[in-house]
Amino acid sequence: MIKPFDHPITAARPTLPSLEEFRRGLEGIWDRAWLTNNGPLVEEFRRNLAEFCGTKNLSLFVNGTLALQIALQGMGITGDVITTPYTFVATTHALFWNKIRPVFVDIEPEYYSLDPAQVEAAITPWTSAILAAHVYGQPCRLKELEEIARKHGVKLLYDAAHAFGVEVGGKPIGQFGDLTMFSFHATKVFHSIEGGMLTFRDPGLRRLFDYLKNFGFENETEVVMPGTNAKMNEFQALMGLLLLSRLDEMLEKRRAINQRYRERLVAIPGVRLVAEPVAAVRYNYAYMPVEVDEGEFGTERDQLYGKLRDYNVYARRYFYPLVPDFSCYRGLIVAGDLPVARRVASRVLTLPIYSDLALDDVDRICDIIEHLQSEACGASRAVKPAQHADFGLLLPVAQS
Ligand code: T4K
């Protein structure tokens, strides 16, 4: 019997700087008594990120959801937007808050991002944009989506909430499409407690976003547009600055964890791994999704999810249910039956991954999964005779 963990192992866990480093930063904030409204740390964070992302066209926000809402408003997106059902619900919420109609189309089975063929087939005269998500940090089909967007004269926006630090062909992921949103939430590869960032092609958008996130203020007496409040504060920027300098180290640890999982899980029947990123991609190992094939594994995904909890392992089912299946979105436009998204959502489990997760713990999680699989297969084999009980054959051997 494998021993359960003596503390919860969660799907995500924030990386933190040392308390001493953070305390030193707090002293500066205390001395200045400047807490928010574009303070010096937010400005320094913006400059460092601009260098990291290779663009000056960048704006910081209090979180990723508001960043995306403001992006859609600032770019004047209206009507229908073709988007993915396989994402965190905030992607769709941002559309709805702008009174835009989401049109859900299916995903491709390899990396779970929008299927370009389905996108093109769904374009109508009412389509104003495509909003795709780099799910788990894996880049979408960038070239094909770009071609479709240009051909049909619609904007191309990316939800890169999971994709900070990802590069394709040496180019930061935020340089693709018309605009990209990043989340710096505590559970992400890189975080600023909460936080969000937009990178964009049109340099004119920066001023517009500055207005929109700060009540539309031009100066003390002039308001030029009905903005909202979505400013990042100094505490967030402090966290972000300290962690940005450690990004490479954090990504390297995640890479090693991902590799260990792959080496171990590949041998377990019924556990399907996502394809390795292609050579041109510098990946960030944001999540550790696997698909559970009930037939081969011997039990369905939800049972495995529940049994892992008995061992103090809190995997998540990102992204189940699909967004169009949430009660508030039922009845929206869905192009087709979404067979791929539905299949993946019913099978996916995202296993714990964070930079401080020990490789020994990864091994133990894999041991547990392996054990549960053999137990499940044993159980299904043992239960089989029950079907013949009428014929006076063996009684089923119940397995816990
Ligand atoms: N688009 C996409 C594709 C997204 O995934 C997200 C956010 C957004 C847009 C919106 O960006 P933000 O507005 O959030 O910047 C979490 C996050 O809250 C959310 O940011 C994230 N996606 C989503 C995928 O995951 P929950 O409700 O599942 O989080 P929660 O509280 O259950 O935490 C997840 C795990 O992390 C738990 O096992 C516990 C652990 N945890 C969590 C927190 C907050 C910690 O160990 N420490 C912590 O401080 O949404």
Short mmCIF file of C-alpha atoms and ligand atoms in Angstrom, two decimals, residues 10-14 63-66 68 87-88 90-91 133 159 161-162 181-188 194-196 287 314 316 318-319, ligand 1:
data_model
loop_
_atom_site.label_atom_id
_atom_site.label_comp_id
_atom_site.label_asym_id
_atom_site.label_seq_id
_atom_site.Cartn_x
_atom_site.Cartn_y
_atom_site.Cartn_z
CA THR A 10 -2.40 20.71 -5.11
CA ALA A 11 -2.58 21.08 -8.89
CA ALA A 12 -0.84 24.45 -8.68
CA ARG A 13 1.10 26.29 -6.01
CA PRO A 14 2.61 29.74 -6.29
CA ASN A 63 -5.81 40.79 -13.46
CA GLY A 64 -6.08 38.96 -16.76
CA THR A 65 -9.87 38.99 -16.98
CA LEU A 66 -10.15 42.77 -16.82
CA LEU A 68 -9.17 40.99 -21.78
CA THR A 87 -10.85 27.21 -21.77
CA PHE A 88 -11.29 28.81 -18.37
CA ALA A 90 -13.06 34.01 -18.01
CA THR A 91 -12.28 33.92 -21.75
CA ALA A 133 -6.48 30.33 -26.24
CA ASP A 159 -5.80 34.39 -24.53
CA ALA A 161 -3.20 33.32 -19.68
CA HIS A 162 -1.15 30.10 -19.51
CA MET A 181 -3.60 38.69 -22.97
CA PHE A 182 -1.48 37.17 -20.19
CA SER A 183 -2.56 36.32 -16.65
CA PHE A 184 -0.18 36.74 -13.72
CA HIS A 185 -2.48 35.00 -11.26
CA ALA A 186 -0.86 33.23 -8.28
CA THR A 187 -1.46 29.79 -9.84
CA LYS A 188 0.38 30.63 -13.05
CA GLU A 194 -2.96 38.74 -9.30
CA GLY A 195 -2.15 40.56 -12.50
CA GLY A 196 -2.65 40.80 -16.22
CA TYR A 287 0.19 22.40 -16.70
CA TYR A 314 -5.61 17.30 -5.62
CA ARG A 316 -7.97 19.28 -11.31
CA TYR A 318 -9.20 21.82 -16.29
CA PHE A 319 -11.32 22.28 -18.45
N1 T4K B 1 -8.08 32.79 -19.43
C1 T4K B 1 -7.62 31.58 -19.06
C2 T4K B 1 -7.39 30.55 -20.11
C3 T4K B 1 -7.36 31.33 -17.70
O1 T4K B 1 -6.91 30.10 -17.33
C4 T4K B 1 -7.59 32.33 -16.75
C5 T4K B 1 -7.37 32.06 -15.35
C6 T4K B 1 -8.04 33.59 -17.19
C7 T4K B 1 -8.29 33.77 -18.55
C8 T4K B 1 -8.29 34.72 -16.24
O2 T4K B 1 -7.10 35.24 -15.70
P1 T4K B 1 -7.12 35.95 -14.25
O3 T4K B 1 -8.25 36.97 -14.26
O4 T4K B 1 -7.31 34.89 -13.22
O5 T4K B 1 -5.76 36.62 -14.16
C9 T4K B 1 -7.58 29.28 -11.14
C10 T4K B 1 -7.14 30.72 -11.21
O6 T4K B 1 -7.78 31.52 -10.24
C11 T4K B 1 -7.32 31.33 -12.56
O7 T4K B 1 -6.47 32.47 -12.60
C12 T4K B 1 -6.89 30.38 -13.66
N2 T4K B 1 -7.15 30.88 -14.97
C13 T4K B 1 -7.60 29.05 -13.51
C14 T4K B 1 -7.19 28.06 -14.56
O8 T4K B 1 -7.27 28.50 -12.24
P2 T4K B 1 -9.49 28.15 -9.74
O9 T4K B 1 -10.81 28.64 -9.31
O10 T4K B 1 -9.40 26.80 -10.32
O11 T4K B 1 -8.40 28.35 -8.58
P3 T4K B 1 -8.25 27.67 -7.17
O12 T4K B 1 -8.42 28.71 -6.13
O13 T4K B 1 -9.07 26.46 -7.09
O14 T4K B 1 -6.69 27.28 -7.16
C15 T4K B 1 -6.15 26.26 -7.99
C16 T4K B 1 -5.11 25.49 -7.17
O15 T4K B 1 -4.05 26.32 -6.79
C17 T4K B 1 -5.69 24.91 -5.91
O16 T4K B 1 -5.42 23.54 -5.93
C18 T4K B 1 -4.97 25.58 -4.76
C19 T4K B 1 -3.76 26.24 -5.39
N3 T4K B 1 -3.52 27.59 -4.86
C20 T4K B 1 -4.37 28.59 -5.25
C21 T4K B 1 -4.17 29.88 -4.80
C22 T4K B 1 -5.09 30.99 -5.22
C23 T4K B 1 -2.47 27.83 -4.02
O17 T4K B 1 -1.71 26.91 -3.67
N4 T4K B 1 -2.24 29.12 -3.59
C24 T4K B 1 -3.05 30.16 -3.95
O18 T4K B 1 -2.78 31.31 -3.55
O19 T4K B 1 -8.95 29.21 -10.83
#
